[in-house]
């Protein structure tokens, strides 16, 4: 197979990767706390020498997370929480601590504040037991029951938020340093919606789909030219 065919196939694969990210955004347009993904192409750092122009083979696809905040939606439920600013809720799972902006919390049978999936929401001293009275959470994350302080939510920030690893259901794993957040506000009775832009993603999906079709036609045309050339050589 020729180098050009390999390069065109690589372009198609990068388009498919981009299409996956856009499709993921569209599918999660109504997922609370979801952060949109963006796939972009970069030239490999060690692909060419100084002053040497790289080719299609040297282009690499990378994905980053758009950590911008989504719109806040009023619910009035005391266990619904949201964040403004560079901050994340921390939750304990069997596989370790995960981060989320999805604040659809509830109180489990043992009285602990847990996520929609049942993961304990972490406070500065560990999981937080909140049953037995009226729950209040102030802007700084201080939790009280019947006006009695019981702990402060463990609100954190990520050193490189664009490198967060999504694991589904609005949950993320940090791949860089996690430190206590400083500039944030906790909102009780509100939820953060997805920050995916449906209209933009739909346009992007159509653009990428058309580009894939164009590359497939170019690949078929070039393959046909090669076959014709080989057949002609055989006749001669």
XYZ file of N, CA and C in Angstrom:
708
model
N 0.853 -1.192 0.000
C 0.000 0.000 0.000
C 0.886 1.239 0.000
N 0.553 2.246 -0.792
C 1.396 3.424 -0.932
C 1.337 4.289 0.317
N 2.360 5.182 0.433
C 2.404 6.110 1.562
C 1.206 7.042 1.547
N 0.774 7.492 0.340
C -0.359 8.413 0.259
C -1.633 7.775 0.783
N -1.845 6.505 0.458
C -3.036 5.813 0.962
C -2.993 5.731 2.482
N -1.822 5.445 3.039
C -1.677 5.388 4.493
C -1.962 6.749 5.119
N -1.505 7.827 4.469
C -1.724 9.162 4.997
C -3.203 9.545 4.955
N -3.870 9.223 3.836
C -5.300 9.509 3.739
C -6.091 8.705 4.762
N -5.688 7.462 4.979
C -6.355 6.635 5.993
C -6.173 7.236 7.381
N -4.982 7.822 7.625
C -4.724 8.470 8.909
C -5.607 9.689 9.110
N -5.819 10.465 8.039
C -6.704 11.632 8.109
C -8.124 11.196 8.445
N -8.580 10.134 7.798
C -9.927 9.621 8.066
C -10.053 9.166 9.515
N -9.022 8.492 10.039
C -9.073 8.021 11.422
C -9.138 9.194 12.405
N -8.403 10.272 12.114
C -8.454 11.443 12.991
C -9.831 12.100 12.934
N -10.437 12.104 11.747
C -11.798 12.636 11.625
C -12.794 11.786 12.421
N -12.607 10.477 12.373
C -13.487 9.579 13.130
C -13.341 9.830 14.627
N -12.099 10.038 15.094
C -11.872 10.343 16.512
C -12.560 11.644 16.904
N -12.469 12.645 16.023
C -13.130 13.922 16.284
C -14.638 13.757 16.319
N -15.146 12.928 15.411
C -16.586 12.687 15.345
C -17.093 12.003 16.617
N -16.271 11.122 17.176
C -16.644 10.450 18.425
C -16.813 11.464 19.550
N -15.861 12.427 19.629
C -15.940 13.439 20.677
C -17.168 14.316 20.532
N -17.464 14.744 19.307
C -18.636 15.583 19.068
C -19.917 14.816 19.374
N -19.973 13.553 18.956
C -21.145 12.720 19.241
C -21.347 12.548 20.736
N -20.232 12.426 21.458
C -20.298 12.308 22.917
C -20.912 13.568 23.521
N -20.525 14.732 22.999
C -21.085 15.991 23.495
C -22.584 16.065 23.247
N -22.993 15.690 22.038
C -24.419 15.737 21.693
C -25.217 14.791 22.587
N -24.664 13.606 22.828
C -25.367 12.617 23.650
C -25.479 13.054 25.104
N -24.560 13.935 25.549
C -24.562 14.371 26.950
C -25.015 15.816 27.115
N -25.738 16.327 26.146
C -26.202 17.714 26.216
C -27.090 17.957 27.431
N -27.734 16.913 27.936
C -28.623 17.051 29.103
C -28.062 16.363 30.348
N -26.782 16.028 30.318
C -26.148 15.393 31.479
C -25.623 16.468 32.426
N -26.115 16.491 33.639
C -25.705 17.510 34.602
C -24.201 17.415 34.888
N -23.537 18.557 34.858
C -22.120 18.609 35.182
C -21.192 18.128 34.094
N -21.734 17.759 32.919
C -20.881 17.244 31.845
C -20.044 18.367 31.250
N -18.783 18.050 30.934
C -17.869 18.997 30.316
C -17.578 18.546 28.884
N -17.793 19.433 27.944
C -17.639 19.096 26.537
C -16.202 18.732 26.195
N -16.043 17.795 25.267
C -14.727 17.378 24.791
C -14.439 18.042 23.440
N -13.184 18.359 23.211
C -12.750 18.918 21.946
C -11.539 18.144 21.448
N -11.617 17.664 20.206
C -10.495 16.955 19.590
C -9.857 17.876 18.558
N -8.546 18.005 18.603
C -7.836 18.868 17.670
C -6.560 18.174 17.215
N -6.033 18.612 16.086
C -4.832 18.011 15.505
C -3.611 18.872 15.790
N -2.509 18.236 16.166
C -1.248 18.936 16.414
C -0.128 18.192 15.695
N 0.930 18.917 15.380
C 2.095 18.307 14.760
C 2.953 17.663 15.846
N 3.359 16.419 15.633
C 4.184 15.719 16.603
C 5.462 16.490 16.897
N 5.848 16.571 18.185
C 6.991 17.389 18.582
C 8.310 16.844 18.062
N 8.428 15.537 17.937
C 9.689 14.952 17.487
C 9.570 14.339 16.095
N 8.536 14.770 15.358
C 8.275 14.145 14.061
C 9.276 14.591 13.004
N 9.707 15.847 13.049
C 10.597 16.366 12.020
C 11.735 17.137 12.637
N 12.733 17.399 11.844
C 13.849 18.199 12.318
C 13.533 19.684 12.200
N 14.385 20.507 12.754
C 14.190 21.948 12.709
C 14.220 22.425 11.261
N 13.211 23.191 10.870
C 13.150 23.719 9.514
C 12.644 22.740 8.488
N 12.245 21.533 8.929
C 11.737 20.517 8.013
C 10.227 20.452 8.144
N 9.524 20.581 7.056
C 8.068 20.562 7.083
C 7.548 19.144 7.241
N 6.627 18.950 8.196
C 6.074 17.628 8.442
C 4.979 17.286 7.460
N 4.658 16.001 7.372
C 3.605 15.531 6.492
C 2.391 15.098 7.280
N 1.419 14.475 6.568
C 0.184 14.038 7.215
C 0.454 12.995 8.293
N 1.510 12.193 8.104
C 1.824 11.153 9.077
C 2.251 11.732 10.422
N 2.716 13.002 10.429
C 3.239 13.605 11.647
C 2.158 14.280 12.490
N 0.929 14.331 11.983
C -0.163 14.980 12.705
C -0.775 13.999 13.701
N -1.000 14.482 14.914
C -1.572 13.642 15.966
C -2.854 14.282 16.484
N -3.835 13.449 16.811
C -5.105 13.927 17.372
C -5.010 13.944 18.900
N -5.436 15.038 19.499
C -5.474 15.155 20.948
C -6.849 15.629 21.390
N -7.256 15.208 22.586
C -8.557 15.580 23.124
C -8.379 16.336 24.431
N -9.137 17.412 24.592
C -9.089 18.175 25.836
C -10.509 18.410 26.339
N -10.612 18.726 27.621
C -11.897 18.978 28.265
C -12.121 20.481 28.385
N -13.308 20.925 27.998
C -13.693 22.318 28.216
C -14.251 22.431 29.632
N -13.469 23.000 30.549
C -13.850 23.036 31.960
C -14.707 24.237 32.324
N -15.139 25.013 31.346
C -15.989 26.173 31.643
C -17.292 25.732 32.309
N -17.834 26.602 33.154
C -19.065 26.273 33.860
C -20.276 26.285 32.949
N -21.242 25.434 33.261
C -22.500 25.402 32.526
C -23.543 26.274 33.208
N -24.696 26.415 32.575
C -25.787 27.218 33.144
C -26.330 26.545 34.402
N -26.763 27.364 35.364
C -27.327 26.840 36.617
C -28.846 26.770 36.514
N -29.387 25.668 37.011
C -30.831 25.436 36.955
C -31.381 25.311 38.370
N -32.409 26.084 38.676
C -33.016 26.051 40.011
C -33.877 24.800 40.177
N -33.680 24.113 41.317
C -34.514 22.946 41.632
C -35.212 23.105 42.983
N -34.578 23.815 43.927
C -35.162 24.007 45.240
C -34.913 22.856 46.208
N -34.324 21.761 45.739
C -34.031 20.618 46.620
C -32.783 20.922 47.440
N -32.846 20.688 48.733
C -31.740 21.059 49.621
C -30.496 20.209 49.380
N -30.663 19.030 48.802
C -29.508 18.172 48.540
C -28.917 18.393 47.151
N -29.522 19.267 46.361
C -28.959 19.614 45.047
C -27.958 20.746 45.222
N -26.730 20.503 44.795
C -25.674 21.504 44.943
C -24.987 21.747 43.598
N -24.475 22.948 43.421
C -23.706 23.271 42.216
C -22.558 24.180 42.605
N -21.628 24.333 41.673
C -20.432 25.125 41.918
C -20.261 26.198 40.856
N -19.776 27.343 41.278
C -19.291 28.369 40.363
C -17.802 28.518 40.606
N -17.031 28.685 39.531
C -15.595 28.836 39.689
C -14.825 27.570 39.362
N -13.519 27.645 39.545
C -12.619 26.530 39.242
C -12.608 25.558 40.404
N -13.577 24.650 40.441
C -13.737 23.761 41.591
C -14.535 22.525 41.203
N -14.331 21.462 41.993
C -14.995 20.182 41.752
C -15.402 19.545 43.070
N -16.518 18.810 43.044
C -16.877 17.951 44.168
C -16.005 16.695 44.105
N -15.637 16.167 45.260
C -14.861 14.924 45.336
C -15.734 13.827 45.931
N -15.685 12.643 45.308
C -16.486 11.518 45.772
C -15.639 10.256 45.865
N -15.966 9.423 46.818
C -15.210 8.191 47.034
C -15.892 7.032 46.323
N -15.119 6.318 45.482
C -15.627 5.132 44.790
C -14.738 3.945 45.148
N -15.170 2.736 44.822
C -14.311 1.565 45.097
C -12.972 1.635 44.370
N -12.885 2.417 43.294
C -11.646 2.526 42.520
C -10.839 3.774 42.858
N -11.281 4.515 43.855
C -10.557 5.718 44.248
C -11.439 6.958 44.176
N -10.833 8.108 44.359
C -11.570 9.370 44.365
C -11.817 9.843 42.938
N -13.050 10.253 42.668
C -13.405 10.834 41.371
C -13.940 12.231 41.596
N -13.933 13.032 40.540
C -14.407 14.407 40.610
C -15.653 14.577 39.758
N -16.493 15.523 40.146
C -17.714 15.763 39.383
C -18.235 17.168 39.663
N -19.000 17.690 38.692
C -19.751 18.926 38.899
C -21.244 18.612 38.957
N -21.583 17.338 38.918
C -22.976 16.905 39.014
C -23.350 16.831 40.495
N -24.137 17.795 40.952
C -24.477 17.876 42.371
C -25.841 17.317 42.725
N -26.310 16.343 41.970
C -27.598 15.709 42.307
C -27.376 14.718 43.447
N -27.235 15.247 44.650
C -26.933 14.416 45.806
C -28.219 13.992 46.526
N -28.061 13.003 47.394
C -29.173 12.509 48.192
C -28.619 11.932 49.480
N -29.497 11.641 50.416
C -29.081 11.061 51.694
C -29.426 9.576 51.683
N -28.409 8.720 51.907
C -28.665 7.275 51.860
C -29.235 6.774 53.176
N -29.470 5.477 53.260
C -30.101 4.884 54.441
C -29.265 5.036 55.705
N -27.943 5.203 55.536
C -27.070 5.384 56.691
C -26.922 6.856 57.073
N -27.573 7.738 56.312
C -27.527 9.152 56.644
C -26.398 9.925 55.999
N -25.700 9.292 55.047
C -24.569 9.971 54.400
C -25.027 10.670 53.119
N -24.380 11.777 52.827
C -24.629 12.486 51.574
C -23.904 11.743 50.461
N -24.652 11.300 49.455
C -24.072 10.483 48.387
C -24.497 11.031 47.024
N -23.762 10.616 45.998
C -24.075 11.020 44.635
C -25.249 10.217 44.096
N -25.660 10.539 42.881
C -26.759 9.824 42.247
C -26.453 8.330 42.130
N -25.163 8.003 41.938
C -24.749 6.604 41.821
C -24.481 5.951 43.170
N -24.637 6.707 44.266
C -24.444 6.145 45.606
C -23.044 6.311 46.163
N -22.177 7.115 45.504
C -20.816 7.330 46.007
C -20.832 8.405 47.095
N -20.192 8.160 48.236
C -20.150 9.167 49.307
C -19.473 10.455 48.847
N -20.112 11.582 49.167
C -19.529 12.891 48.881
C -18.541 13.201 50.000
N -17.327 13.580 49.625
C -16.283 13.769 50.618
C -16.310 15.168 51.223
N -16.125 15.209 52.548
C -15.879 16.450 53.272
C -14.396 16.461 53.626
N -13.943 17.502 54.281
C -12.522 17.599 54.599
C -12.054 16.480 55.527
N -12.984 15.873 56.274
C -12.606 14.780 57.162
C -13.065 13.414 56.699
N -13.624 13.332 55.497
C -14.112 12.054 54.980
C -15.585 12.157 54.620
N -16.261 11.026 54.402
C -17.693 11.040 54.076
C -18.494 11.781 55.144
N -19.566 12.425 54.723
C -20.308 13.336 55.596
C -21.683 12.779 55.932
N -21.963 12.604 57.229
C -23.265 12.135 57.680
C -24.144 13.355 57.967
N -25.287 13.449 57.284
C -26.075 14.690 57.336
C -27.525 14.478 57.766
N -27.905 13.281 58.132
C -29.309 13.018 58.462
C -29.656 13.576 59.842
N -30.958 13.738 60.081
C -31.421 14.105 61.414
C -31.936 15.507 61.556
N -31.996 16.287 60.476
C -32.502 17.650 60.605
C -32.486 18.365 59.278
N -32.551 19.694 59.350
C -32.578 20.528 58.152
C -31.148 20.756 57.666
N -30.921 20.383 56.417
C -29.585 20.493 55.829
C -29.388 21.868 55.205
N -28.243 22.488 55.530
C -27.878 23.759 54.920
C -26.416 23.708 54.493
N -26.138 24.263 53.324
C -24.770 24.358 52.824
C -24.542 25.809 52.405
N -23.537 26.451 52.994
C -23.312 27.851 52.646
C -22.403 27.970 51.428
N -22.143 29.200 51.006
C -21.380 29.455 49.782
C -19.963 28.921 49.846
N -19.419 28.783 51.039
C -18.062 28.282 51.194
C -17.983 26.773 51.365
N -19.138 26.090 51.317
C -19.142 24.638 51.452
C -19.306 24.141 52.875
N -19.542 25.055 53.838
C -19.777 24.645 55.222
C -21.167 24.005 55.334
N -21.205 22.793 55.874
C -22.451 22.034 55.985
C -22.943 22.065 57.428
N -24.230 22.299 57.596
C -24.819 22.287 58.938
C -26.150 21.552 58.907
N -26.506 20.972 60.039
C -27.792 20.306 60.212
C -28.469 20.950 61.407
N -29.663 21.506 61.176
C -30.358 22.276 62.217
C -29.450 23.358 62.781
N -28.757 24.045 61.884
C -27.855 25.162 62.216
C -26.654 24.733 63.064
N -26.388 23.430 63.105
C -25.209 22.932 63.822
C -24.155 22.508 62.800
N -22.996 23.195 62.740
C -21.960 22.845 61.768
C -21.466 21.412 61.966
N -21.387 20.661 60.849
C -20.927 19.276 60.944
C -19.727 18.993 60.041
N -19.331 19.946 59.235
C -18.179 19.719 58.364
C -18.195 20.637 57.158
N -17.123 20.596 56.394
C -17.004 21.392 55.188
C -16.720 20.468 54.006
N -17.434 20.682 52.924
C -17.231 19.860 51.736
C -15.791 19.967 51.245
N -15.275 18.855 50.735
C -13.923 18.827 50.176
C -14.012 19.299 48.727
N -13.904 20.596 48.533
C -13.979 21.200 47.199
C -12.554 21.373 46.690
N -12.262 20.817 45.520
C -10.888 20.813 45.018
C -10.813 21.435 43.631
N -9.598 21.762 43.231
C -9.342 22.202 41.861
C -8.235 21.340 41.276
N -8.177 21.302 39.948
C -7.210 20.467 39.241
C -6.193 21.367 38.549
N -4.928 21.001 38.673
C -3.856 21.807 38.096
C -3.990 21.939 36.587
N -4.383 20.860 35.919
C -4.571 20.858 34.462
C -5.969 20.310 34.147
N -7.019 21.137 34.297
C -8.391 20.629 34.110
C -8.677 20.110 32.712
N -7.976 20.614 31.691
C -8.216 20.146 30.322
C -7.724 18.724 30.103
N -6.929 18.212 31.067
C -6.412 16.854 30.950
C -7.199 15.859 31.808
N -8.347 16.284 32.332
C -9.186 15.371 33.094
C -9.619 14.190 32.223
N -9.718 13.021 32.841
C -10.111 11.816 32.120
C -11.577 11.508 32.412
N -12.467 11.642 31.417
C -13.884 11.317 31.653
C -14.095 9.814 31.743
N -14.887 9.390 32.718
C -15.178 7.957 32.881
C -16.672 7.674 32.761
N -17.433 8.676 32.320
C -18.863 8.489 32.101
C -19.711 9.014 33.239
N -20.975 9.311 32.928
C -21.963 9.766 33.915
C -21.537 11.060 34.604
N -20.785 11.916 33.893
C -20.366 13.184 34.477
C -19.283 13.061 35.525
N -18.567 11.933 35.537
C -17.479 11.704 36.496
C -16.132 11.800 35.786
N -15.119 12.295 36.513
C -13.796 12.502 35.939
C -12.721 12.048 36.915
N -11.616 11.605 36.332
C -10.440 11.240 37.119
C -9.341 12.246 36.801
N -8.721 12.773 37.831
C -7.659 13.756 37.635
C -6.369 13.053 37.218
N -5.737 13.575 36.167
C -4.448 13.048 35.714
C -3.323 14.009 36.049
N -3.650 15.092 36.759
C -2.646 16.048 37.213
C -2.907 16.364 38.688
N -2.133 17.244 39.241
C -2.190 17.539 40.677
C -3.541 18.099 41.091
N -4.074 17.605 42.232
C -5.333 18.080 42.799
C -5.028 18.827 44.093
N -5.546 20.046 44.209
C -5.303 20.877 45.385
C -6.614 21.485 45.860
N -6.683 21.964 47.114
C -7.923 22.602 47.595
C -8.281 23.816 46.745
N -9.559 23.934 46.410
C -10.029 25.078 45.627
C -10.120 26.314 46.515
N -9.987 27.479 45.893
C -10.043 28.736 46.636
C -11.164 29.643 46.144
N -11.185 29.926 44.869
C -12.172 30.856 44.321
C -13.368 30.093 43.769
N -14.365 29.892 44.597
C -15.571 29.167 44.180
C -16.743 29.588 45.054
N -17.935 29.244 44.597
C -19.159 29.461 45.361
C -20.013 28.207 45.251
N -20.501 27.729 46.390
C -21.421 26.588 46.407
C -22.850 27.126 46.421
N -23.680 26.597 45.530
C -25.086 27.004 45.455
C -25.959 25.832 45.890
N -26.802 26.065 46.881
C -27.732 25.030 47.325
C -29.066 25.217 46.619
N -29.636 24.101 46.146
C -30.920 24.167 45.453
C -30.805 24.471 43.976
N -29.573 24.417 43.432
C -29.353 24.619 42.002
C -28.453 23.512 41.471
N -28.593 23.211 40.179
C -27.760 22.221 39.510
C -27.091 22.854 38.295
N -25.900 22.370 37.970
C -25.188 22.858 36.799
C -25.478 21.952 35.598
N -25.923 22.564 34.532
C -26.210 21.813 33.329
C -24.933 21.593 32.516
N -25.021 20.732 31.519
C -23.894 20.467 30.625
C -23.461 21.758 29.939
N -22.146 21.892 29.696
C -21.668 23.077 28.976
C -21.505 22.800 27.479
N -21.992 21.653 27.021
C -21.928 21.340 25.586
C -22.870 22.266 24.812
N -22.373 22.808 23.716
C -23.176 23.689 22.862
C -23.775 22.848 21.741
N -25.046 22.510 21.853
C -25.692 21.603 20.914
C -25.601 22.101 19.467
N -25.902 23.380 19.243
C -25.908 23.900 17.870
C -24.510 23.829 17.261
N -23.499 24.218 18.035
C -22.117 24.183 17.536
C -21.681 22.763 17.236
N -22.033 21.846 18.124
C -21.626 20.451 17.950
C -22.329 19.809 16.754
N -23.574 20.168 16.514
C -24.290 19.611 15.365
C -23.656 20.087 14.059
N -23.281 21.369 14.005
C -22.605 21.894 12.817
C -21.267 21.200 12.625
N -20.522 21.028 13.728
C -19.228 20.355 13.656
C -19.384 18.917 13.188
N -20.417 18.245 13.654
C -20.660 16.868 13.256
C -20.888 16.762 11.748
N -21.650 17.688 11.193
C -21.896 17.669 9.753
C -20.619 17.974 8.973
N -19.827 18.925 9.464
C -18.577 19.279 8.791
C -17.620 18.097 8.750
N -17.461 17.429 9.885
C -16.527 16.304 9.956
C -17.034 15.149 9.103
N -18.338 14.887 9.138
C -18.909 13.800 8.334
C -18.657 14.031 6.848
N -18.831 15.271 6.401
C -18.596 15.585 4.988
C -17.115 15.440 4.645
N -16.252 15.827 5.574
C -14.810 15.706 5.309
C -14.409 14.239 5.201
N -14.992 13.387 6.054
C -14.721 11.952 5.976
C -15.149 11.402 4.621
N -16.330 11.813 4.159
C -16.815 11.353 2.854
C -15.874 11.800 1.743
N -15.368 13.044 1.820
C -14.443 13.551 0.804
C -13.152 12.747 0.800
N -12.613 12.464 1.983
C -11.378 11.687 2.080
C -11.575 10.256 1.573
N -12.752 9.680 1.837
C -13.041 8.333 1.346
C -13.096 8.305 -0.183
N -13.683 9.352 -0.773
C -13.723 9.420 -2.234
C -12.322 9.578 -2.811
N -11.498 10.420 -2.160
C -10.119 10.606 -2.621
C -9.339 9.298 -2.510
N -9.574 8.566 -1.420
C -8.888 7.293 -1.225
C -9.297 6.283 -2.293
N -10.602 6.238 -2.597
C -11.092 5.309 -3.619
C -10.547 5.677 -5.000
N -10.507 6.990 -5.273
C -10.011 7.442 -6.576
C -8.539 7.099 -6.745
N -7.755 7.332 -5.706
C -6.322 7.039 -5.803
C -6.078 5.534 -5.913
N -6.850 4.751 -5.180
C -6.727 3.300 -5.255
C -7.071 2.823 -6.663
N -8.095 3.452 -7.276
C -8.447 3.093 -8.643
C -7.345 3.437 -9.629
N -6.681 4.577 -9.421
C -5.564 4.962 -10.281
C -4.415 3.966 -10.177
N -4.135 3.507 -8.966
C -3.070 2.521 -8.772
C -3.398 1.216 -9.485
N -4.649 0.780 -9.357
C -5.053 -0.466 -10.015
C -4.932 -0.347 -11.528
N -5.352 0.827 -12.061
C -5.254 1.034 -13.506
C -3.801 1.027 -13.956
N -2.927 1.666 -13.156
C -1.512 1.703 -13.494
C -0.885 0.322 -13.474
N -1.243 -0.453 -12.463
C -0.685 -1.827 -12.373
C -1.160 -2.684 -13.537
N -2.454 -2.546 -13.892
C -2.974 -3.319 -15.016
C -2.295 -2.919 -16.329
N -2.032 -1.603 -16.493
C -1.385 -1.125 -17.704
C 0.043 -1.646 -17.804
N 0.754 -1.662 -16.659
C 2.116 -2.194 -16.646
C 2.114 -3.674 -17.020
N 1.090 -4.396 -16.538
C 0.975 -5.804 -16.846
C 0.771 -6.047 -18.330
N 0.023 -5.169 -18.976
C -0.224 -5.315 -20.404
C 1.046 -5.037 -21.214
N 1.847 -4.088 -20.721
C 3.081 -3.749 -21.444
C 4.162 -4.809 -21.240
